[in-house]
Amino acid sequence: MTAFIHSPRGSRDLKWVVVKILERLVEDVEKDENFSEWFDRVLREAEIVDDRYPVKGFVVYRGWGYGIARRIASLLEELLEEDDHQPVLFPTVIPEDTFGREAEHIAGFSGEVFWVTHAGERLLERRLLLRPTSETAIYPLFKLWIRSHADLPLKIHQTCTVYRYETKATRPLYRGREFIWNEAHTAHEDFEDAERQVRRGVEMYSRVLDGLCLSYLILKRPEFDKFAGAVYSIAFDTWNPDGKVNQIGTVHHLGENFSRAFEVTYEDREGRQRYAHTTCYGLGISRVIAAVIAHHGDDHGLVLPPVVAPKQVVIVPIPMKGAEERVVEYAVEVAEILQGGGLRVVLDDDMRRRPGEKFYRWEMFGVPVRVEVGPREVEGRTVTLVRRDTLERSEALLDEAVDAVRELFTEMEGSLRERSWSRLRSEIGEANTLEELRRLMEERRIVKVNWCGSDGCAERMKEEVAGEIRGMRWDVEEQPTGPCVACGGEAAYVVYVSRAY
């Protein structure tokens, strides 16, 4: 028999399951009415993370959630390695003196650092910190690895956890003190080649997010909000149902700033010593999971795009009395055929649970397609297919089941993508005055405004309407059509204002 995964809950007592179902009915909450409570419930019931770990801001990734994280990471890693990034894994700790070599960088992160001060009972002479990001860990090695122009470009990436002591309120996946991400670091001969890599980084992140059916704004951060030590920063911001934008990825041109601090030089084609130009970019896998949940989920729970679902198809036998064995045997055959067609399949063959209980569970987990098989399907050599995002039912011949499921995947991805982009477009408003901006911010919108470029006007917007300038479009050129929304003076930029995690 083909090895496929059976439902892991088969040994649970039926009475306990019924009690849990009743508990859930009592605590059901609608996504649009109370997103925060809905989100916490999905994290718990869909086994994404458990936030009851006894250290604030740290969560345990459970099997389903970590499976999603690994698939997102794999999508990105494949693109990075096609672009000649070598996978690496650097140590978690960074020496204090190394971290302090780039002054602007340490100023940007010093308040968020976790310090290691002791080894056993002994006070360390040289403090270590848990990486908040890895530039200061990586560039001392770049100095050793790069000797000549023949060594460039050098591109590496790692998927790892990073640690930041967030002083704001923590929130699972959105704002934690430990989170999963992938970071890439590259070194180049000149500014222009590094800039080409910035564009390539943006392109790769866009492809990953498009595959996950997510909508986003690509924004160049204002000077005061760029990454510490960068020449400029590009960020991917996406909408959230609670009105706060979720920054899910950033791409930075670092120029010579870090290579000068860490003496990363190379011999050019004329035999002269030059500083390398570097870039870095990071995709917050934890935050991407949050975006997938927030954009696609519904009142039944998760709705996962097929590419990222740990299991893409769940098969639920629906036996009639006296036909149990025949139905289960047919369900096994269906599972083998679907898995043989390259699909990730789970067969929920626990006969002590009613089909409705199984439907509830797998809808909460967001499995893209449910396959129902009963005596009618056995008789006709067919399957009944239920698409998770719409719960629409269709029928297919068993011989055509793999193609039918894949066709549903394609339709589902198109629908999820269009719904996400439609929601983003509806979230964006325009304001010409502070009063209009205040009203739209109270409606929890993303607001497009004209800005003169001064820090004072940016601070005024933050103080008077509780909105942050997120940046100007990087992928689309937009020209101001009126005066600065804050001071009424001549505007230089069109920027987007919102609240943010």
GROMACS .gro file of C-alpha atoms in nm, residues 429-447 464-466:
model
   22
  429GLY     CA    1  -0.801   5.632   0.051
  430GLU     CA    2  -0.673   5.978  -0.044
  431ALA     CA    3  -0.654   6.289   0.173
  432ASN     CA    4  -0.574   6.651   0.087
  433THR     CA    5  -0.603   6.795   0.440
  434LEU     CA    6  -0.513   6.685   0.789
  435GLU     CA    7  -0.881   6.665   0.873
  436GLU     CA    8  -0.944   6.426   0.583
  437LEU     CA    9  -0.639   6.226   0.687
  438ARG     CA   10  -0.765   6.207   1.046
  439ARG     CA   11  -1.106   6.082   0.932
  440LEU     CA   12  -0.957   5.811   0.712
  441MET     CA   13  -0.716   5.705   0.986
  442GLU     CA   14  -1.013   5.670   1.222
  443GLU     CA   15  -1.163   5.439   0.959
  444ARG     CA   16  -0.839   5.237   0.981
  445ARG     CA   17  -0.743   5.298   0.619
  446ILE     CA   18  -0.414   5.326   0.430
  447VAL     CA   19  -0.405   5.687   0.313
  464GLU     CA   20  -0.205   6.463   1.526
  465VAL     CA   21  -0.357   6.168   1.339
  466ALA     CA   22  -0.155   5.872   1.476
   0.00000   0.00000   0.00000
